[in-house]
Short mmCIF file of C-alpha atoms in Angstrom, two decimals:
data_model
loop_
_atom_site.label_atom_id
_atom_site.label_comp_id
_atom_site.label_asym_id
_atom_site.label_seq_id
_atom_site.Cartn_x
_atom_site.Cartn_y
_atom_site.Cartn_z
CA MET O 1 66.49 -25.57 14.47
CA ARG O 2 66.48 -27.53 17.68
CA GLN O 3 66.10 -31.31 17.34
CA LEU O 4 62.56 -32.41 18.32
CA PHE O 5 63.48 -36.04 18.90
CA ALA O 6 66.37 -37.58 20.80
CA PRO O 7 68.63 -39.95 18.83
CA GLY O 8 66.90 -43.02 20.40
CA ALA O 9 63.37 -41.96 19.40
CA ASP O 10 63.44 -43.90 16.18
CA ALA O 11 64.34 -47.12 17.99
CA ILE O 12 61.55 -46.55 20.53
CA LEU O 13 59.04 -45.97 17.73
CA ARG O 14 60.09 -49.21 16.03
CA LEU O 15 59.84 -51.08 19.33
CA VAL O 16 56.36 -49.67 20.02
CA LEU O 17 55.20 -50.61 16.52
CA LEU O 18 56.62 -54.11 16.93
CA VAL O 19 54.99 -54.59 20.36
CA ALA O 20 51.69 -53.33 18.98
CA ALA O 21 51.89 -55.75 16.07
CA VAL O 22 52.75 -58.65 18.39
CA LEU O 23 49.88 -57.75 20.71
CA VAL O 24 47.38 -57.58 17.86
CA VAL O 25 48.50 -60.85 16.25
CA GLY O 26 49.00 -62.61 19.59
CA GLY O 27 45.63 -61.40 20.81
CA LEU O 28 43.94 -62.75 17.71
CA VAL O 29 45.72 -66.11 18.10
CA VAL O 30 44.76 -66.37 21.78
CA ALA O 31 41.16 -65.29 21.11
CA GLY O 32 40.93 -67.80 18.26
CA GLY O 33 42.35 -70.54 20.47
CA ILE O 34 39.96 -69.76 23.32
CA SER O 35 36.91 -69.62 21.05
CA ARG O 36 37.79 -73.08 19.68
CA SER O 37 38.84 -74.56 23.02
CA ASN O 38 37.05 -77.30 24.89
CA TRP O 39 36.46 -74.74 27.63
CA ALA O 40 34.50 -72.46 25.28
CA TYR O 41 32.45 -75.45 24.11
CA GLY O 42 31.67 -76.54 27.65
CA VAL O 43 33.36 -79.92 27.29
CA GLY O 44 33.42 -81.85 30.55
CA VAL O 45 30.86 -79.64 32.27
CA ALA O 46 27.75 -81.49 33.43
CA PRO O 47 24.67 -79.23 33.32
CA THR O 48 22.22 -79.31 36.21
CA GLN O 49 19.42 -81.78 35.57
CA PRO O 50 16.05 -82.27 37.29
CA VAL O 51 17.27 -85.72 38.43
CA PRO O 52 21.00 -86.46 38.92
CA PHE O 53 20.88 -89.40 36.51
CA SER O 54 24.08 -91.44 36.44
CA HIS O 55 25.06 -93.23 33.25
CA LYS O 56 27.95 -94.69 35.25
CA HIS O 57 25.49 -96.52 37.51
CA HIS O 58 22.97 -97.59 34.88
CA VAL O 59 25.38 -98.47 32.07
CA GLY O 60 28.73 -99.11 33.74
CA GLU O 61 27.52 -100.91 36.86
CA LEU O 62 24.14 -102.41 35.92
CA GLY O 63 25.03 -103.10 32.29
CA ILE O 64 21.81 -101.77 30.78
CA ASP O 65 22.09 -101.49 26.99
CA CYS O 66 21.98 -97.99 25.44
CA ARG O 67 18.96 -99.03 23.40
CA TYR O 68 16.89 -99.94 26.45
CA CYS O 69 16.24 -96.21 26.92
CA HIS O 70 17.39 -94.62 23.66
CA THR O 71 15.03 -96.74 21.61
CA SER O 72 15.00 -94.77 18.38
CA VAL O 73 18.77 -94.62 17.90
CA GLU O 74 18.73 -97.37 15.24
CA LYS O 75 15.72 -96.03 13.37
CA ALA O 76 15.63 -92.25 13.56
CA SER O 77 17.77 -89.15 13.47
CA THR O 78 17.54 -88.66 17.24
CA ALA O 79 18.53 -91.34 19.72
CA GLY O 80 15.46 -90.60 21.81
CA ILE O 81 15.09 -89.37 25.36
CA PRO O 82 13.20 -92.04 27.29
CA PRO O 83 9.70 -91.20 28.45
CA THR O 84 9.12 -91.30 32.21
CA TRP O 85 7.41 -94.66 31.66
CA THR O 86 10.81 -96.19 30.84
CA CYS O 87 12.35 -94.91 34.11
CA MET O 88 9.37 -96.21 36.04
CA THR O 89 9.68 -99.69 34.52
CA CYS O 90 12.23 -100.33 37.26
CA HIS O 91 11.66 -97.41 39.62
CA SER O 92 8.06 -98.38 40.29
CA GLN O 93 9.69 -101.11 42.40
CA ILE O 94 13.21 -99.88 43.17
CA TRP O 95 14.12 -96.75 45.17
CA THR O 96 10.40 -95.97 45.37
CA GLY O 97 10.79 -93.64 48.34
CA SER O 98 13.91 -91.84 47.15
CA PRO O 99 13.49 -88.05 47.25
CA MET O 100 15.98 -87.85 44.36
CA LEU O 101 13.42 -89.62 42.16
CA ALA O 102 10.44 -87.51 43.25
CA PRO O 103 10.45 -85.51 39.98
CA VAL O 104 10.24 -88.80 38.04
CA ARG O 105 7.27 -90.04 40.07
CA ASP O 106 5.55 -86.65 39.79
CA SER O 107 6.15 -86.65 36.05
CA LEU O 108 4.34 -89.97 35.67
CA ALA O 109 1.54 -89.05 38.07
CA ASP O 110 0.90 -85.64 36.47
CA ASP O 111 1.60 -86.79 32.90
CA LYS O 112 4.12 -83.95 32.49
CA PRO O 113 7.48 -84.68 30.84
CA LEU O 114 10.72 -84.08 32.75
CA HIS O 115 12.64 -81.02 31.57
CA TRP O 116 16.11 -82.38 30.91
CA THR O 117 18.82 -79.92 30.00
CA ARG O 118 20.28 -80.70 26.64
CA VAL O 119 23.95 -81.79 26.78
CA ASN O 120 24.90 -81.95 23.11
CA ARG O 121 23.50 -79.68 20.48
CA LEU O 122 24.44 -79.23 16.85
CA PRO O 123 23.73 -75.98 15.01
CA ASP O 124 20.44 -75.97 13.11
CA TYR O 125 22.32 -75.90 9.81
CA VAL O 126 23.84 -79.32 10.46
CA TYR O 127 22.00 -82.44 9.38
CA PHE O 128 22.83 -85.35 11.64
CA ASN O 129 21.25 -88.78 11.80
CA HIS O 130 22.03 -91.24 14.61
CA SER O 131 20.61 -94.29 12.84
CA VAL O 132 22.92 -94.15 9.84
CA HIS O 133 25.97 -93.84 12.09
CA VAL O 134 25.19 -96.76 14.42
CA THR O 135 23.93 -99.09 11.70
CA LYS O 136 27.07 -98.49 9.60
CA GLY O 137 29.42 -99.18 12.49
CA ILE O 138 30.19 -95.89 14.24
CA GLY O 139 29.99 -96.56 17.96
CA CYS O 140 28.35 -94.42 20.63
CA SER O 141 31.62 -93.76 22.44
CA SER O 142 33.31 -92.35 19.32
CA CYS O 143 31.29 -89.16 19.78
CA HIS O 144 29.85 -89.39 23.30
CA GLY O 145 33.00 -90.59 25.03
CA ALA O 146 33.09 -92.94 28.01
CA ILE O 147 29.44 -92.44 28.98
CA ASN O 148 29.69 -95.58 31.13
CA THR O 149 32.04 -93.72 33.49
CA MET O 150 30.05 -90.48 33.72
CA GLN O 151 28.52 -89.93 37.14
CA LEU O 152 26.69 -86.94 35.64
CA THR O 153 26.42 -86.64 31.89
CA TYR O 154 28.63 -84.12 30.19
CA ARG O 155 29.75 -83.25 26.70
CA ALA O 156 32.74 -85.44 25.84
CA HIS O 157 33.81 -83.60 22.70
CA ALA O 158 33.33 -80.16 21.22
CA PHE O 159 31.25 -81.02 18.18
CA THR O 160 33.13 -78.67 15.91
CA MET O 161 33.20 -79.17 12.16
CA ALA O 162 36.80 -80.34 12.52
CA PHE O 163 35.64 -83.10 14.88
CA CYS O 164 33.10 -84.41 12.34
CA LEU O 165 35.49 -84.10 9.40
CA ASN O 166 38.23 -85.95 11.24
CA CYS O 167 36.12 -89.09 10.92
CA HIS O 168 34.34 -88.28 7.65
CA ARG O 169 37.74 -88.02 5.94
CA ASN O 170 39.05 -91.26 7.46
CA PRO O 171 36.09 -93.43 8.45
CA GLN O 172 38.27 -96.56 8.39
CA ARG O 173 40.01 -95.39 11.57
CA PHE O 174 36.77 -95.35 13.57
CA ILE O 175 34.42 -97.93 12.05
CA ARG O 176 33.66 -101.03 14.15
CA THR O 177 32.01 -104.38 13.60
CA PRO O 178 28.24 -104.16 14.30
CA ASP O 179 28.46 -105.96 17.66
CA GLN O 180 31.06 -103.48 18.94
CA VAL O 181 29.01 -100.34 18.24
CA TRP O 182 27.49 -100.46 21.73
CA ASN O 183 30.73 -101.34 23.48
CA MET O 184 31.73 -98.30 25.52
CA GLU O 185 35.28 -99.54 26.02
CA TRP O 186 36.10 -100.23 22.37
CA GLN O 187 39.55 -99.14 21.26
CA PRO O 188 40.94 -99.52 17.73
CA GLY O 189 43.32 -102.48 17.46
CA ALA O 190 46.73 -102.50 15.79
CA ASP O 191 45.27 -103.58 12.42
CA GLN O 192 42.31 -101.17 12.54
CA GLU O 193 43.35 -99.55 9.26
CA ARG O 194 43.05 -102.90 7.40
CA ILE O 195 39.85 -104.08 9.17
CA GLY O 196 38.41 -100.58 8.84
CA ARG O 197 38.87 -100.50 5.07
CA ALA O 198 37.05 -103.83 4.74
CA LEU O 199 34.22 -102.63 7.01
CA VAL O 200 33.90 -99.36 5.09
CA ALA O 201 33.52 -101.32 1.85
CA GLN O 202 31.13 -103.78 3.46
CA ALA O 203 28.89 -100.99 4.81
CA HIS O 204 28.86 -99.25 1.39
CA ILE O 205 30.24 -96.09 2.95
CA ARG O 206 31.09 -93.54 0.29
CA PRO O 207 34.76 -92.68 -0.11
CA GLY O 208 36.21 -89.90 2.05
CA ALA O 209 36.09 -87.34 -0.76
CA GLN O 210 32.31 -87.73 -1.04
CA LEU O 211 31.79 -88.18 2.69
CA SER O 212 33.28 -84.76 3.29
CA ASP O 213 31.12 -83.02 0.67
CA CYS O 214 29.45 -79.89 2.04
CA SER O 215 26.02 -81.31 1.25
CA THR O 216 26.61 -84.46 3.31
CA CYS O 217 25.92 -82.49 6.48
CA HIS O 218 24.68 -79.10 5.26
CA ARG O 219 21.57 -79.88 3.27
CA MET H 1 16.23 -33.94 21.11
CA ARG H 2 16.53 -35.21 17.58
CA GLU H 3 20.14 -36.31 18.23
CA ARG H 4 19.05 -38.29 21.31
CA LEU H 5 16.34 -40.03 19.34
CA ALA H 6 18.82 -40.90 16.63
CA LEU H 7 21.23 -42.27 19.27
CA LEU H 8 18.45 -44.42 20.74
CA VAL H 9 17.60 -45.83 17.32
CA LEU H 10 21.27 -46.54 16.66
CA CYS H 11 21.63 -48.31 20.04
CA GLY H 12 18.57 -50.39 19.19
CA LEU H 13 20.08 -51.37 15.87
CA ALA H 14 23.37 -52.23 17.54
CA LEU H 15 21.59 -54.48 20.06
CA ALA H 16 19.76 -56.23 17.24
CA GLY H 17 23.19 -57.07 15.87
CA CYS H 18 24.04 -59.06 19.01
CA LYS H 19 21.72 -61.92 17.98
CA ARG H 20 23.39 -64.73 16.05
CA HIS H 21 22.52 -64.33 12.41
CA ASP H 22 24.49 -67.28 11.13
CA MET H 23 21.47 -69.61 11.16
CA TYR H 24 22.78 -71.43 14.26
CA THR H 25 19.30 -71.26 15.71
CA GLN H 26 16.61 -71.24 13.06
CA GLN H 27 12.96 -70.37 13.35
CA ARG H 28 11.70 -73.93 13.36
CA SER H 29 11.01 -76.59 15.93
CA GLN H 30 13.32 -79.55 16.11
CA THR H 31 12.53 -82.79 17.85
CA TRP H 32 13.40 -81.91 21.46
CA ASP H 33 12.87 -78.15 21.25
CA GLN H 34 10.77 -76.37 23.79
CA SER H 35 7.89 -74.43 22.33
CA ARG H 36 7.16 -70.95 23.61
CA PHE H 37 3.95 -70.91 21.63
CA PHE H 38 2.01 -73.83 23.05
CA PRO H 39 0.98 -73.63 26.71
CA ASN H 40 2.42 -77.02 27.74
CA GLY H 41 5.83 -76.17 26.26
CA LEU H 42 5.92 -79.10 23.84
CA SER H 43 6.62 -78.44 20.19
CA MET H 44 5.12 -81.82 19.29
CA ARG H 45 1.33 -81.79 19.04
CA PRO H 46 -0.76 -84.69 20.25
CA PRO H 47 -3.46 -85.78 17.78
CA ALA H 48 -6.83 -84.09 18.31
CA PRO H 49 -9.21 -86.13 20.49
CA GLY H 50 -11.04 -88.70 18.41
CA ALA H 51 -8.48 -88.59 15.57
CA VAL H 52 -8.23 -91.84 13.62
CA PRO H 53 -4.75 -92.75 12.32
CA VAL H 54 -4.53 -93.29 8.57
CA GLN H 55 -1.99 -96.00 9.27
CA GLU H 56 -1.34 -97.65 12.60
CA ASP H 57 2.11 -96.95 13.97
CA ASP H 58 3.01 -100.54 14.78
CA PRO H 59 0.23 -102.87 13.63
CA ASP H 60 0.11 -106.33 15.20
CA VAL H 61 1.66 -108.88 12.87
CA PRO H 62 0.60 -112.54 13.07
CA GLN H 63 3.01 -115.09 14.49
CA PRO H 64 5.46 -116.10 11.73
CA ALA H 65 4.87 -119.66 10.54
CA VAL H 66 8.57 -120.59 10.58
CA VAL H 67 11.46 -119.42 12.72
CA THR H 68 14.52 -118.42 10.72
CA GLN H 69 18.10 -118.06 11.90
CA ALA H 70 17.91 -114.31 11.28
CA MET H 71 14.78 -114.06 13.41
CA LEU H 72 16.48 -115.94 16.25
CA ALA H 73 19.51 -113.66 16.04
CA ARG H 74 17.25 -110.60 16.16
CA GLY H 75 15.33 -112.11 19.07
CA ALA H 76 18.55 -112.80 20.97
CA GLN H 77 19.70 -109.21 20.45
CA ARG H 78 16.37 -107.70 21.54
CA PHE H 79 16.19 -110.12 24.50
CA ASP H 80 19.63 -109.00 25.63
CA ILE H 81 18.60 -105.34 25.41
CA PHE H 82 15.13 -105.38 26.93
CA CYS H 83 14.69 -108.58 28.93
CA THR H 84 18.06 -109.45 30.52
CA PRO H 85 17.98 -106.64 33.10
CA CYS H 86 15.37 -108.69 34.99
CA HIS H 87 15.06 -112.11 33.33
CA GLY H 88 18.82 -112.68 33.09
CA ARG H 89 20.71 -113.87 30.05
CA SER H 90 19.60 -117.47 30.52
CA GLY H 91 16.00 -116.59 31.40
CA ASP H 92 16.25 -117.80 34.99
CA GLY H 93 14.98 -114.49 36.36
CA ASN H 94 18.20 -113.50 38.16
CA GLY H 95 18.96 -110.38 36.15
CA MET H 96 20.96 -107.48 37.52
CA ILE H 97 17.89 -105.42 38.43
CA VAL H 98 16.46 -108.39 40.34
CA GLN H 99 19.75 -108.64 42.23
CA ARG H 100 19.24 -104.95 43.13
CA GLY H 101 15.80 -105.56 44.62
CA PHE H 102 13.25 -105.87 41.82
CA PRO H 103 10.72 -108.66 42.54
CA HIS H 104 11.93 -111.98 41.10
CA PRO H 105 10.16 -112.88 37.84
CA PRO H 106 9.32 -116.54 37.24
CA SER H 107 12.02 -118.56 35.49
CA PHE H 108 11.30 -119.47 31.87
CA HIS H 109 12.43 -123.00 32.74
CA THR H 110 9.31 -124.04 34.65
CA ASP H 111 6.71 -126.45 33.36
CA ARG H 112 4.06 -123.71 33.34
CA LEU H 113 6.07 -121.45 31.02
CA ARG H 114 7.42 -124.31 28.91
CA GLU H 115 3.84 -125.27 28.15
CA ALA H 116 2.56 -121.69 27.79
CA LYS H 117 1.42 -120.67 24.31
CA ALA H 118 3.48 -118.14 22.33
CA GLN H 119 0.45 -115.85 22.48
CA HIS H 120 0.81 -115.71 26.28
CA PHE H 121 4.38 -114.38 25.98
CA TYR H 122 3.24 -111.97 23.27
CA ASP H 123 0.51 -110.58 25.48
CA VAL H 124 2.86 -110.23 28.45
CA ILE H 125 5.47 -108.35 26.40
CA THR H 126 2.75 -106.12 24.94
CA ASN H 127 0.76 -105.32 28.06
CA GLY H 128 3.02 -106.26 30.95
CA TYR H 129 2.20 -108.70 33.73
CA GLY H 130 2.20 -108.17 37.49
CA VAL H 131 4.95 -105.64 38.24
CA MET H 132 6.33 -105.89 34.70
CA TYR H 133 5.48 -102.87 32.56
CA GLY H 134 4.33 -103.33 28.98
CA TYR H 135 6.98 -103.10 26.27
CA ALA H 136 4.67 -102.36 23.35
CA SER H 137 6.28 -98.96 22.77
CA ARG H 138 9.82 -100.33 22.95
CA VAL H 139 9.55 -103.72 21.24
CA PRO H 140 7.59 -103.63 17.95
CA SER H 141 5.24 -106.46 17.10
CA ALA H 142 7.59 -108.40 14.79
CA ASP H 143 10.39 -108.13 17.38
CA ARG H 144 8.10 -109.58 20.05
CA TRP H 145 7.70 -112.76 17.99
CA ALA H 146 11.48 -112.87 17.50
CA VAL H 147 12.04 -112.53 21.26
CA ILE H 148 9.56 -115.35 21.89
CA ALA H 149 11.43 -117.57 19.42
CA TYR H 150 14.61 -116.88 21.37
CA VAL H 151 12.88 -117.59 24.69
CA ARG H 152 11.88 -120.97 23.24
CA ALA H 153 15.54 -121.53 22.28
CA LEU H 154 16.57 -120.67 25.85
CA GLN H 155 13.99 -123.12 27.19
CA ARG H 156 15.41 -125.82 24.94
CA SER H 157 18.96 -124.95 25.98
CA GLN H 158 18.22 -125.31 29.69
CA GLY H 159 16.12 -128.45 29.63
CA THR H 160 17.78 -130.72 27.10
CA PRO H 161 19.92 -133.60 28.44
CA ALA H 162 23.44 -133.44 26.97
CA ALA H 163 23.19 -137.12 26.04
CA SER H 164 20.44 -136.35 23.50
CA LEU H 165 22.70 -133.99 21.48
CA THR H 166 24.54 -134.98 18.33
CA ALA H 167 28.25 -135.80 18.66
CA ASP H 168 29.19 -132.48 17.01
CA ASP H 169 27.03 -130.48 19.41
CA ARG H 170 28.44 -132.36 22.41
CA ALA H 171 31.96 -131.53 21.26
CA ALA H 172 30.99 -127.84 20.90
CA LEU H 173 29.39 -127.94 24.36
CA ALA H 174 32.51 -129.47 25.89
CA GLN H 175 34.52 -126.54 24.55
CA VAL H 176 32.36 -123.81 26.13
CA ALA H 177 31.68 -125.64 29.41
CA PRO H 178 34.07 -124.62 32.20
#
């Protein structure tokens, strides 16, 4: 009987199978990487807002404390979006004719809240409380990044589970003294590990094994 | 015909599968969620007109009889957050927002405000004064008294002759002075 396949056919078949396997595995790796990437999570992208509010100007240049506007951050689960009244505390006198601020003035006059676009959002199955973090010594910039340099506000980190666990497993690497919580330029010092352990004990923070329990965040 | 109908139903089922079913978005309103149910878009409901609160949100507390160190520290912290933008860290009224064009508030170091009763400061923080907006919603009642205690400390700090200090305090002052 005549040979159906040339002598090299077997090699070609093996090569094709190998390439197919590499493509499937490589494709999965690339897709996995992309789906977990900062790009997929929109990190660094400032959404359009009704007013181009600059944290860089208000925090970095004017030195207004976070808590001036985000008043509930020490008491409640959400940090609080300031009511228009807070904006108008200063803007009733400053930049009163600015067209950029027209939505703010209209909001106060019509008693209709501004529709800000949310920058950070956690899934509904995650329990998060701002107050416990800031009162125990986790600073704003640990999660929100260098807000004081943001012309327009963007997401500084992808809030993946890995991001949360990174700190929940080793809180001593991130914990600060209470007065440094609001410092946007805080960086851990050389002896952070030692100071951190003392601060963790002082704040009665549960050990890493308990802090990374499922039910700490998923309750 | 029957096959087409079946295909349509299958397509519908497939589309339903596109929605996230991992509880990422749950059927409940969270604090800043927009409501598609209520006409004004807010998921929070204002109390019905004429509703009487069972408990007041932030009832007025009387002025504390004594000022403690903790109260002063709290007052200093709240003053730095809410007052310094205009009144400045020393209370002279040259805060950053004033430097940017906000009308100059009176300095705390004038005879009128040195002699003013604590209640006057309390009322101004609560209700505002002139171009100053009220801070009742941002500074709770107990914090207002703490801020006033700190304002009194600032007034003392700016008007006391160095010669009247104790030797220890003068030494401490010499260290911080330029």
